[in-house]
Coordinates of C-alpha atoms in Angstrom, one line a residue:
Chain A
M190 CA 205.0 89.9 22.0
A191 CA 203.1 93.2 22.1
L192 CA 200.0 91.5 21.1
F193 CA 200.5 89.0 24.0
F194 CA 200.8 91.8 26.6
C195 CA 197.9 93.6 25.1
S196 CA 195.7 90.6 25.3
E197 CA 196.9 89.8 28.8
G198 CA 196.1 93.3 29.9
I199 CA 192.6 93.0 28.4
I200 CA 192.1 89.7 30.3
V201 CA 193.2 91.3 33.6
A202 CA 191.0 94.3 33.0
A203 CA 188.0 92.0 32.2
M204 CA 188.8 89.9 35.4
W205 CA 188.9 93.1 37.5
R206 CA 185.6 94.3 36.1
G207 CA 184.1 90.9 36.9
F208 CA 185.5 91.2 40.4
C209 CA 184.1 94.7 40.9
R210 CA 180.7 93.5 39.6
G211 CA 180.9 90.5 41.8
M212 CA 181.6 92.7 44.9
E213 CA 178.7 95.0 44.0
I214 CA 176.4 92.0 43.9
A215 CA 177.8 90.5 47.1
S216 CA 177.6 93.7 49.0
T217 CA 174.0 94.3 47.9
I218 CA 173.0 90.8 48.8
T219 CA 174.6 91.2 52.3
G220 CA 172.9 94.6 52.6
Y221 CA 169.5 92.9 52.1
L222 CA 170.6 90.2 54.5
G223 CA 171.5 92.9 57.1
G224 CA 168.0 94.5 56.8
A225 CA 166.3 91.1 56.9
L226 CA 168.1 90.1 60.1
I227 CA 166.9 93.3 61.7
A228 CA 163.3 92.6 60.6
I229 CA 163.7 89.0 62.0
S230 CA 164.9 90.5 65.2
A231 CA 161.8 92.6 65.4
G232 CA 159.7 89.5 65.1
T233 CA 161.6 87.5 67.7
V234 CA 161.6 90.4 70.2
T235 CA 157.8 90.7 69.7
Y236 CA 157.4 86.9 70.1
E237 CA 159.4 87.0 73.3
V238 CA 157.5 89.9 74.8
I239 CA 154.2 88.2 74.1
W240 CA 155.4 84.9 75.5
R241 CA 157.0 86.4 78.6
Y242 CA 154.3 88.8 79.6
Y243 CA 151.1 87.1 78.5
L244 CA 152.0 83.4 78.6
V245 CA 154.5 83.9 81.5
H246 CA 157.0 81.6 79.7
P247 CA 160.4 83.3 79.1
H248 CA 162.9 81.7 76.7
T249 CA 166.5 81.2 77.5
W250 CA 167.6 81.9 73.9
A251 CA 165.8 85.1 73.1
L252 CA 168.4 87.7 74.5
E253 CA 171.4 86.1 72.9
A254 CA 169.8 85.2 69.7
N255 CA 168.8 88.9 69.3
V256 CA 172.4 90.0 70.1
F257 CA 173.7 87.6 67.5
L258 CA 171.1 89.0 65.0
L259 CA 172.3 92.5 65.8
I260 CA 175.9 91.6 65.2
G261 CA 175.0 89.7 62.1
A262 CA 173.0 92.7 60.7
T263 CA 175.7 95.2 61.5
F264 CA 178.6 93.3 59.9
A265 CA 176.6 91.8 57.1
A266 CA 175.6 95.3 56.0
A267 CA 179.1 96.9 56.5
S268 CA 180.3 96.4 52.9
F269 CA 176.9 97.5 51.4
T270 CA 177.1 100.7 53.5
Q271 CA 180.7 101.2 52.2
L272 CA 179.5 100.5 48.6
K273 CA 177.1 103.5 49.1
R274 CA 179.8 105.5 50.9
G275 CA 177.3 105.5 53.8
H276 CA 179.9 105.4 56.7
V277 CA 179.6 109.0 57.7
G278 CA 182.7 111.1 57.8
T279 CA 183.6 114.8 58.1
E280 CA 184.9 116.3 54.9
V281 CA 185.9 119.7 56.5
L282 CA 189.4 119.4 55.0
D283 CA 188.0 119.6 51.5
L284 CA 187.0 123.2 52.2
L285 CA 190.6 124.1 53.0
L286 CA 192.6 121.9 50.6
P287 CA 193.3 122.8 47.0
K288 CA 190.9 120.8 44.7
H289 CA 193.6 118.6 43.2
W290 CA 194.5 117.4 46.7
I291 CA 191.1 116.0 47.5
P292 CA 191.5 112.7 45.6
W293 CA 194.7 112.2 47.6
R294 CA 192.9 112.8 50.8
V295 CA 190.2 110.2 49.8
L296 CA 192.9 107.7 48.8
F297 CA 194.7 108.2 52.1
G298 CA 191.5 107.6 54.1
D299 CA 190.5 104.6 52.1
I300 CA 193.9 102.9 52.4
L301 CA 193.9 103.4 56.2
S302 CA 190.4 102.1 56.5
C303 CA 191.2 99.1 54.3
V304 CA 194.2 98.2 56.4
L305 CA 192.2 98.5 59.6
C306 CA 189.3 96.4 58.3
G307 CA 191.6 93.8 57.0
F308 CA 193.6 93.6 60.2
I309 CA 190.5 93.3 62.4
G310 CA 189.0 90.8 60.0
V311 CA 192.0 88.6 60.2
Q312 CA 192.4 89.0 64.0
V313 CA 188.7 88.2 64.7
G314 CA 188.9 85.3 62.2
L315 CA 191.8 83.7 64.0
Y316 CA 189.9 84.2 67.3
A317 CA 186.8 82.5 65.7
I318 CA 189.0 79.5 64.6
H319 CA 190.4 79.3 68.1
A320 CA 186.8 79.4 69.6
W321 CA 185.8 76.6 67.1
E322 CA 188.7 74.4 68.1
E323 CA 188.3 75.0 71.8
D324 CA 184.5 74.7 71.6
W325 CA 184.0 77.9 73.5
T326 CA 180.4 78.9 74.3
T327 CA 178.8 81.9 76.1
D328 CA 178.2 81.7 79.9
S329 CA 174.4 81.6 79.6
V330 CA 172.0 78.7 80.0
W331 CA 171.5 78.5 76.3
A332 CA 175.3 78.6 75.7
P333 CA 175.6 79.1 72.0
H334 CA 179.0 78.7 70.3
L335 CA 181.2 81.8 70.4
W336 CA 182.6 81.1 66.9
I337 CA 179.3 82.1 65.4
P338 CA 179.4 85.9 66.2
H339 CA 183.1 86.1 65.7
S340 CA 183.0 84.5 62.3
I341 CA 180.2 86.9 61.3
I342 CA 182.3 89.9 62.4
S343 CA 185.4 88.5 60.6
A344 CA 183.5 87.8 57.4
G345 CA 181.9 91.3 57.5
M346 CA 185.2 93.0 58.0
L347 CA 186.9 91.0 55.3
L348 CA 184.1 91.8 52.8
I349 CA 184.4 95.5 53.6
T350 CA 188.2 95.2 53.0
L351 CA 187.5 93.8 49.5
Q352 CA 185.0 96.6 48.9
Y353 CA 187.6 99.1 50.0
L354 CA 190.1 97.5 47.6
V355 CA 187.7 98.1 44.7
Q356 CA 187.3 101.7 45.8
I357 CA 191.0 102.3 46.2
V358 CA 191.6 101.2 42.6
D359 CA 188.9 103.6 41.6
D360 CA 190.6 106.4 43.7
V361 CA 193.9 105.7 41.9
R362 CA 192.2 105.8 38.5
L363 CA 190.5 109.1 39.5
L364 CA 193.9 110.4 40.7
G365 CA 195.5 109.5 37.4
G366 CA 192.8 111.4 35.6
T367 CA 193.2 114.4 37.9
Q368 CA 196.9 114.5 37.5
E369 CA 196.6 114.3 33.7
K370 CA 194.2 117.2 33.8
V371 CA 196.5 119.2 36.1
E372 CA 199.5 118.5 33.8
A373 CA 197.5 119.4 30.7
K374 CA 196.7 122.8 32.3
Chain B
M110 CA 206.7 110.2 76.7
S111 CA 204.6 111.4 79.6
Q112 CA 201.0 110.5 80.2
F113 CA 199.9 114.0 79.3
D114 CA 201.8 113.9 76.0
I115 CA 200.2 110.6 75.1
G116 CA 196.8 112.1 75.9
V117 CA 197.4 115.2 73.8
L118 CA 198.7 113.1 70.9
F119 CA 195.7 110.8 71.1
A120 CA 193.2 113.7 71.1
V121 CA 195.0 115.6 68.3
G122 CA 195.5 112.5 66.2
T123 CA 191.8 111.6 66.5
L124 CA 190.7 115.1 65.5
V125 CA 193.1 115.1 62.5
L126 CA 191.8 111.7 61.3
L127 CA 188.2 112.7 61.9
L128 CA 188.5 115.9 60.0
S129 CA 190.4 114.2 57.2
G130 CA 187.1 112.8 55.9
M131 CA 187.7 109.2 56.9
P132 CA 184.6 107.5 58.1
V133 CA 184.2 108.3 61.8
A134 CA 184.1 104.6 62.7
F135 CA 187.4 103.8 61.0
A136 CA 189.1 106.9 62.2
L137 CA 188.4 105.8 65.8
G138 CA 189.5 102.3 64.9
V139 CA 192.8 103.4 63.3
M140 CA 193.7 105.6 66.2
S141 CA 192.9 102.8 68.7
L142 CA 195.0 100.3 66.7
L143 CA 197.9 102.7 66.3
F144 CA 198.0 103.4 70.0
I145 CA 197.7 99.7 70.9
V146 CA 200.6 98.9 68.7
V147 CA 202.8 101.8 69.8
F148 CA 202.0 102.4 73.5
M149 CA 200.5 99.2 74.8
P150 CA 201.9 95.7 75.4
P151 CA 201.9 93.8 72.0
M152 CA 199.9 90.9 73.3
L153 CA 196.9 93.2 73.9
I154 CA 196.3 93.2 70.1
H155 CA 194.8 89.8 70.7
T156 CA 192.1 91.3 73.0
I157 CA 190.6 93.3 70.0
P158 CA 188.1 90.5 69.1
E159 CA 187.0 90.1 72.7
T160 CA 186.6 93.9 73.2
L161 CA 184.5 94.3 70.0
Y162 CA 182.2 91.3 70.9
Q163 CA 181.8 92.3 74.6
G164 CA 180.9 95.8 73.6
L165 CA 178.2 94.7 71.2
D166 CA 176.9 91.9 73.5
N167 CA 174.3 94.3 74.9
F168 CA 170.6 93.8 74.3
T169 CA 169.9 97.6 74.8
L170 CA 171.8 98.4 71.6
L171 CA 169.2 96.4 69.6
A172 CA 166.8 99.4 70.1
I173 CA 168.9 101.4 67.6
P174 CA 168.3 99.4 64.4
L175 CA 164.8 98.5 65.4
F176 CA 163.7 102.2 65.8
I177 CA 165.5 102.9 62.5
L178 CA 163.4 100.1 60.9
M179 CA 160.3 101.7 62.2
G180 CA 161.2 105.1 60.7
E181 CA 162.2 103.6 57.4
A182 CA 159.0 101.6 57.1
I183 CA 156.9 104.7 57.6
G184 CA 159.2 107.1 55.6
R185 CA 159.4 105.0 52.5
T186 CA 155.7 104.2 52.1
R187 CA 152.5 106.1 51.6
A188 CA 152.1 106.1 55.4
S189 CA 154.2 109.3 55.6
V190 CA 152.0 111.0 52.9
D191 CA 148.8 110.2 55.0
L192 CA 150.4 111.5 58.1
Y193 CA 151.4 114.7 56.3
E194 CA 148.0 115.2 54.6
S195 CA 146.0 114.7 57.8
A196 CA 148.1 117.2 59.7
Y197 CA 147.7 119.8 56.8
R198 CA 143.9 119.3 56.6
W199 CA 143.4 119.8 60.3
L200 CA 145.8 122.8 60.7
S201 CA 145.1 124.6 57.4
R202 CA 142.9 127.3 59.0
L203 CA 145.7 128.6 61.2
P204 CA 147.9 131.4 59.9
G205 CA 150.9 129.6 58.4
G206 CA 148.8 126.4 58.7
L207 CA 150.9 124.5 56.2
G208 CA 154.1 125.3 57.9
I209 CA 152.6 124.3 61.3
A210 CA 151.4 121.1 59.7
N211 CA 155.0 120.4 58.7
V212 CA 156.2 120.9 62.2
V213 CA 153.4 118.7 63.6
G214 CA 154.2 116.1 60.9
C215 CA 157.9 116.1 61.9
S216 CA 156.9 115.8 65.6
I217 CA 154.6 112.8 65.0
F218 CA 157.2 111.2 62.7
A219 CA 159.8 111.8 65.4
A220 CA 157.6 110.0 67.9
M221 CA 157.9 106.9 65.7
C222 CA 161.6 107.0 64.7
G223 CA 164.7 108.1 66.4
S224 CA 166.6 109.7 63.5
S225 CA 166.7 113.4 62.5
T226 CA 167.7 112.8 58.9
A227 CA 164.9 110.2 58.4
T228 CA 162.4 112.7 59.8
A229 CA 163.7 115.5 57.6
A230 CA 163.7 113.3 54.5
A231 CA 160.3 111.7 55.1
I232 CA 158.4 115.0 55.8
G233 CA 160.5 117.2 53.6
S234 CA 160.0 115.2 50.4
M235 CA 156.3 116.1 50.6
G236 CA 156.4 119.3 52.7
I237 CA 158.9 121.4 50.7
P238 CA 157.3 121.1 47.3
E239 CA 153.9 121.7 48.8
M240 CA 155.1 124.8 50.8
K241 CA 156.8 126.2 47.7
K242 CA 153.7 125.6 45.7
R243 CA 151.8 127.7 48.2
G244 CA 154.1 130.6 48.2
Y245 CA 156.5 129.9 51.0
S246 CA 160.0 131.0 50.3
G247 CA 162.6 128.3 49.7
G248 CA 164.6 129.4 52.7
L249 CA 161.6 129.2 55.1
A250 CA 160.4 125.8 53.7
G251 CA 163.9 124.2 53.7
G252 CA 164.9 125.8 57.0
L253 CA 161.7 124.6 58.7
I254 CA 162.1 121.0 57.5
A255 CA 165.8 121.0 58.5
A256 CA 165.0 122.3 61.9
G257 CA 161.8 120.2 62.3
G258 CA 163.8 117.1 61.4
T259 CA 166.1 117.7 64.4
L260 CA 163.1 116.9 66.7
G261 CA 163.7 113.3 65.6
I262 CA 166.5 113.0 68.1
L263 CA 164.7 114.9 70.9
I264 CA 161.2 113.5 70.9
P265 CA 161.4 109.9 72.0
P266 CA 162.3 107.3 70.8
S267 CA 165.7 108.8 70.1
V268 CA 168.9 107.1 68.9
T269 CA 170.9 109.8 70.6
F270 CA 169.2 109.1 74.0
I271 CA 169.9 105.4 73.6
L272 CA 173.6 106.0 73.0
Y273 CA 173.8 108.6 75.8
G274 CA 172.0 106.2 78.2
I275 CA 174.5 103.4 77.4
V276 CA 177.6 105.6 77.6
A277 CA 176.5 107.6 80.7
E278 CA 174.9 104.5 82.3
Q279 CA 171.6 106.3 82.7
S280 CA 168.0 104.9 82.4
I281 CA 167.0 105.1 78.7
G282 CA 163.4 105.1 79.8
K283 CA 164.0 108.2 82.0
L284 CA 165.8 109.9 79.1
F285 CA 163.0 109.2 76.8
I286 CA 160.4 110.7 79.2
A287 CA 162.7 113.7 79.9
G288 CA 162.7 114.4 76.1
I289 CA 158.9 114.7 75.8
V290 CA 158.2 118.1 77.3
P291 CA 161.3 119.9 75.7
G292 CA 160.4 118.2 72.4
I293 CA 156.8 119.5 72.5
L294 CA 157.9 123.0 73.6
L295 CA 160.6 123.3 71.0
A296 CA 158.1 122.1 68.3
A297 CA 155.6 124.8 69.6
L298 CA 158.4 127.4 69.3
F299 CA 159.1 126.4 65.7
A300 CA 155.4 126.5 64.9
V301 CA 155.0 130.0 66.4
W302 CA 157.9 131.3 64.4
V303 CA 156.7 129.7 61.1
A304 CA 153.2 131.1 61.7
Y305 CA 154.6 134.6 62.3
K306 CA 156.9 134.4 59.3
A307 CA 154.4 132.9 56.9
H308 CA 151.8 135.5 57.9
R309 CA 154.3 138.4 57.5
D310 CA 155.5 137.1 54.1
H311 CA 151.8 136.7 53.0
K312 CA 151.0 140.3 54.0
R313 CA 154.0 141.6 52.3
A314 CA 153.1 139.7 49.1
L315 CA 149.6 141.2 49.2
A316 CA 150.9 144.7 49.9
G317 CA 153.3 144.3 47.0
G318 CA 150.3 143.7 44.6
A319 CA 149.8 140.0 44.7
D320 CA 146.4 139.0 43.4
T321 CA 143.6 137.0 44.9
A322 CA 145.0 133.9 43.3
H323 CA 147.9 134.2 45.6
Q324 CA 145.5 134.6 48.5
R325 CA 143.7 131.4 47.4
I326 CA 146.9 129.5 47.0
M327 CA 148.2 130.6 50.4
Q328 CA 145.1 129.7 52.3
E329 CA 143.5 126.5 51.2
H330 CA 140.6 125.5 53.4
F331 CA 139.1 122.1 54.0
T332 CA 135.6 121.2 55.0
W333 CA 134.9 119.2 58.2
R334 CA 134.0 116.2 56.0
E335 CA 137.4 116.4 54.3
R336 CA 139.2 116.6 57.6
M337 CA 137.2 113.7 59.2
E338 CA 137.9 111.4 56.3
T339 CA 141.7 111.6 57.2
L340 CA 141.1 110.2 60.7
P341 CA 140.8 106.5 59.8
R342 CA 144.2 106.8 58.0
L343 CA 145.7 108.2 61.2
L344 CA 144.4 105.3 63.2
P345 CA 147.3 102.9 62.6
F346 CA 149.8 105.6 63.7
A347 CA 147.8 106.3 66.8
I348 CA 147.7 102.5 67.6
I349 CA 151.5 102.2 67.1
I350 CA 152.3 105.3 69.2
F351 CA 149.9 104.0 71.8
I352 CA 151.5 100.5 71.9
V353 CA 155.0 102.1 72.2
M354 CA 154.0 104.6 74.9
V355 CA 152.0 102.1 77.0
A356 CA 154.7 99.4 76.8
L357 CA 157.5 101.7 77.6
Y358 CA 156.0 104.0 80.2
G359 CA 153.8 101.4 81.8
G360 CA 157.0 99.4 82.5
Y361 CA 155.8 96.3 80.5
A362 CA 158.9 96.2 78.3
T363 CA 162.4 97.6 78.1
P364 CA 163.3 100.2 75.4
S365 CA 164.7 97.4 73.1
E366 CA 161.6 95.3 73.5
V367 CA 159.4 98.3 72.8
A368 CA 161.5 99.0 69.7
G369 CA 161.0 95.4 68.6
V370 CA 157.3 95.5 69.1
G371 CA 157.0 98.9 67.5
A372 CA 159.1 97.9 64.5
F373 CA 157.1 94.7 64.1
A374 CA 153.8 96.5 64.4
T375 CA 154.9 99.1 61.8
L376 CA 156.0 96.4 59.4
V377 CA 152.6 94.7 59.7
M378 CA 150.9 98.0 59.2
V379 CA 152.8 98.8 56.0
V380 CA 152.1 95.3 54.6
V381 CA 148.5 95.0 55.7
V382 CA 147.2 98.6 55.5
Y383 CA 149.4 100.0 52.8
R384 CA 149.8 96.8 50.8
C385 CA 153.5 97.1 50.6
Y386 CA 154.3 93.4 50.2
R387 CA 156.2 93.5 46.9
W388 CA 160.0 93.1 46.9
S389 CA 160.3 96.5 45.1
E390 CA 158.6 98.1 48.1
L391 CA 160.1 96.1 51.0
G392 CA 163.6 95.9 49.5
P393 CA 164.4 99.7 49.9
I394 CA 163.1 99.6 53.5
L395 CA 165.5 96.7 54.3
L396 CA 168.5 98.3 52.6
G397 CA 167.8 101.8 54.1
T398 CA 167.5 100.2 57.6
A399 CA 170.7 98.2 57.1
K400 CA 172.7 101.1 55.9
E401 CA 171.6 103.6 58.5
S402 CA 171.9 101.2 61.5
C403 CA 175.2 99.7 60.2
M404 CA 176.7 103.2 60.1
I405 CA 175.8 103.9 63.7
M406 CA 176.6 100.4 65.0
M407 CA 180.1 100.5 63.3
I408 CA 180.9 103.8 65.0
L409 CA 179.7 102.3 68.3
A410 CA 181.8 99.1 67.8
M411 CA 185.0 101.0 67.1
S412 CA 184.2 103.4 70.0
F413 CA 184.5 100.3 72.3
L414 CA 188.1 99.8 71.2
Y415 CA 188.7 103.6 71.5
T416 CA 187.4 103.8 75.1
Y417 CA 189.4 100.7 75.9
V418 CA 192.6 102.3 74.8
M419 CA 191.7 105.6 76.5
S420 CA 191.0 103.7 79.7
Y421 CA 194.2 101.5 79.5
L422 CA 196.4 104.5 78.9
H423 CA 194.6 106.5 81.7
I424 CA 193.7 109.2 79.3
S425 CA 190.0 109.4 80.3
Q426 CA 190.8 109.2 84.0
S427 CA 193.4 111.9 83.8
T428 CA 191.2 114.2 81.7
T429 CA 188.3 113.7 84.1
E430 CA 190.5 114.5 87.1
W431 CA 191.7 117.6 85.4
L432 CA 188.2 118.7 84.6
V433 CA 186.9 118.1 88.1
G434 CA 189.8 120.0 89.6
L435 CA 189.2 123.2 87.5
T436 CA 188.3 126.1 89.8
M437 CA 185.3 127.7 88.1
S438 CA 181.6 128.1 88.9
R439 CA 179.1 125.5 87.8
W440 CA 177.7 127.8 85.1
E441 CA 181.1 128.7 83.8
F442 CA 181.9 125.0 83.6
L443 CA 178.6 124.2 81.8
F444 CA 179.2 127.2 79.5
W445 CA 182.6 125.9 78.3
I446 CA 181.3 122.3 78.0
D447 CA 178.5 123.7 75.8
V448 CA 180.9 125.7 73.7
L449 CA 183.0 122.5 73.3
I450 CA 179.9 120.5 72.2
L451 CA 178.8 123.3 69.9
V452 CA 182.3 123.5 68.2
L453 CA 182.4 119.7 67.9
G454 CA 178.9 119.9 66.4
F455 CA 180.4 122.0 63.5
F456 CA 182.4 119.0 62.4
L457 CA 181.1 115.7 64.0
P458 CA 177.7 114.0 63.9
P459 CA 175.9 113.6 67.3
V460 CA 176.7 109.9 67.6
A461 CA 180.4 110.6 67.5
I462 CA 180.2 113.5 69.9
I463 CA 178.3 111.4 72.5
L464 CA 180.8 108.6 72.3
F465 CA 183.8 110.9 72.1
I466 CA 183.2 113.2 75.1
T467 CA 180.5 111.9 77.4
P468 CA 182.7 109.5 79.4
V469 CA 185.2 112.3 80.0
I470 CA 182.9 115.3 80.8
L471 CA 180.1 113.6 82.7
P472 CA 181.9 113.1 86.0
G473 CA 182.9 116.8 86.0
L474 CA 179.3 117.8 85.3
V475 CA 178.0 115.6 88.1
A476 CA 180.6 117.0 90.5
H477 CA 179.3 120.4 89.7
G478 CA 175.8 119.3 90.6
F479 CA 174.2 118.8 87.2
D480 CA 171.7 116.0 86.7
P481 CA 173.0 113.5 84.1
V482 CA 169.5 113.1 82.7
W483 CA 169.0 116.8 82.3
F484 CA 172.4 117.1 80.7
G485 CA 171.6 114.4 78.2
V486 CA 168.6 116.3 77.1
Q487 CA 170.5 119.6 77.0
M488 CA 173.3 118.0 75.0
T489 CA 170.9 116.5 72.5
I490 CA 169.2 119.9 72.0
L491 CA 172.6 121.5 71.5
M492 CA 173.7 118.9 69.1
E493 CA 170.5 119.6 67.1
T494 CA 172.1 122.9 66.0
G495 CA 175.1 121.0 64.6
L496 CA 172.6 119.1 62.3
I497 CA 171.4 122.4 60.7
H498 CA 174.6 124.5 60.3
P499 CA 177.6 124.0 58.1
P500 CA 180.0 122.4 57.5
V501 CA 178.5 119.0 58.6
G502 CA 174.8 119.9 58.9
L503 CA 173.4 116.5 57.9
N504 CA 169.9 117.8 57.7
L505 CA 171.1 120.5 55.3
F506 CA 172.4 117.8 53.0
V507 CA 169.1 116.0 53.2
I508 CA 167.2 119.2 52.2
Q509 CA 169.6 119.9 49.3
G510 CA 169.0 116.4 48.1
I511 CA 165.2 116.9 48.2
A512 CA 165.2 120.5 46.9
P513 CA 168.4 121.2 45.0
E514 CA 166.8 124.3 43.6
I515 CA 167.0 126.1 47.0
P516 CA 170.4 127.8 47.1
L517 CA 172.5 127.0 50.1
K518 CA 172.7 130.6 51.1
E519 CA 168.9 130.9 51.2
L520 CA 168.7 127.7 53.1
L521 CA 171.2 129.0 55.7
W522 CA 169.3 132.2 56.2
G523 CA 166.2 130.0 56.5
V524 CA 167.6 127.9 59.4
T525 CA 169.2 130.8 61.2
P526 CA 166.1 131.8 63.2
F527 CA 165.6 128.2 64.2
I528 CA 169.2 128.0 65.5
V529 CA 168.5 131.2 67.5
L530 CA 165.3 129.6 68.9
I531 CA 167.2 126.4 69.9
V532 CA 170.0 128.4 71.7
L533 CA 167.3 130.5 73.5
F534 CA 165.5 127.3 74.5
I535 CA 168.8 125.8 75.9
I536 CA 169.1 128.9 78.1
V537 CA 165.5 128.5 79.3
I538 CA 166.0 124.8 80.3
A539 CA 169.3 125.7 82.0
V540 CA 167.5 128.3 84.1
F541 CA 164.4 126.1 84.6
P542 CA 165.7 122.5 84.7
Q543 CA 162.3 121.4 85.9
I544 CA 161.1 121.6 82.3
V545 CA 163.2 118.6 81.7
L546 CA 163.1 116.8 85.0
W547 CA 159.5 117.1 86.3
L548 CA 158.1 114.3 84.1
P549 CA 160.9 111.7 84.8
G550 CA 160.5 112.7 88.5
Y551 CA 157.2 110.8 88.4
M552 CA 158.9 107.5 87.4

């Protein structure tokens, strides 16, 4: 029996490690994707400027395509930015709190952020499904489908939620280590 | 609960979450969500997707990631080394020439990217080791780069001006132009200080018995031939700055279009001129751009939710009415607003400060007769101090990353004179607002 639980624990740990590695790879790929979308946007803006000013031939798609690229870049890179802890925050409280409270502070912030991102991810996802079913488009001449930007926002927020989940587990592990050290003292 | 109580709860709650170390973006998001759930009709939760999308559906915002791409492309390649080397060779004869070269390097880099941390990181990674090698104290070298980096948000293009322009509904082109003269003057002030300090340190070192080797290290001279051969390497920068300036100020393109053309031209430059076409070279540029712009854009996205809640609960309107109704002179009013920005600057990055307080304080400032463009520039200069003093001091973290051997205490002493210069400069532009406004007046 003990052997069974032990081997089950090992399998769960191995699966979790695999999930963490998978998240790291996914976040890095979407980070590259975010940067690439910005570079593509630079190209399309330049193309549009040349076309409009020198060939006097504006396109109807340029503005909205670039806005979609901007939204895509922002939300695609969200989980990579979180992977690198790049979402800037103010750690003033760390100067005032006792050292062993800091991991609790980090855990608290990560849980709140995770819940928020998950909630927004789901909300926007439901909206995207609705937009898909109703065939909603923007008001412009080009009239692209509205489910496109909303599904990108939703996917980005859900990916960052998963990234937070990985970091929350890390926080808890760190907390366990800190508690053990405090108790040992 | 009265409207006042809700407003106080909202402000205090936001500050607590912000100071708790949560990412600024998500702190704003959590507060908004909490207040939607507790104080607003439940069905309004379903407006969150629409609010987020409508806020981001703005072509002007595209300028932010594109200018960041420009800065990353130059900062992560040999382009920044060439820029730095040229400035040094041309300015080496001046007292404190190397320090001045660093200020000039920061200014030129700032003219191609809108971020302070990017400017400090790009020039500092070359400038600090070089200055230390040539006898500059760690405090002066680190302080100079930290302060020089702040020019990134003042000399156009500037991410701060773009955000302020969007929030305050002011012309971003006008804000960019308004930042030119103060940017150049502040850079000149920094250069004068570093020349004086380096000259004084040098004299003291010689008086203290330093040998001729020290003299040789401090004052490296270059021949005219050595200087001239750097000019072709400066040409691509000159072309990019020329394209950006002509397109923007000639009225051929909007700031976002200029950012797109500038970013594209810079990418072409680093690929063609600097041969950076391998994935190992382009990859970090893309990742750096994605991370920096995502951080800012996420704050912006959540701030749309935040302002929506503030507006729905009449918090912003009530605060504005209260501010406008205060009986104090215009200078008193400005003084307290500046104190507020300065204090917020202790804890919050410029992006958050702009989004957090501009919609509330601007009507009061306008009612007291202050020009919104002038205030945007003044606010940006004031927020520069927040970048170089603790506890947030983003540029200080950058310097510590580049030169961990410089103790924080020495670094803080090094930046102190620059903070004093910035505060003095703010007083000067308050007394003589024409310094800021005369150039945009020609638009």
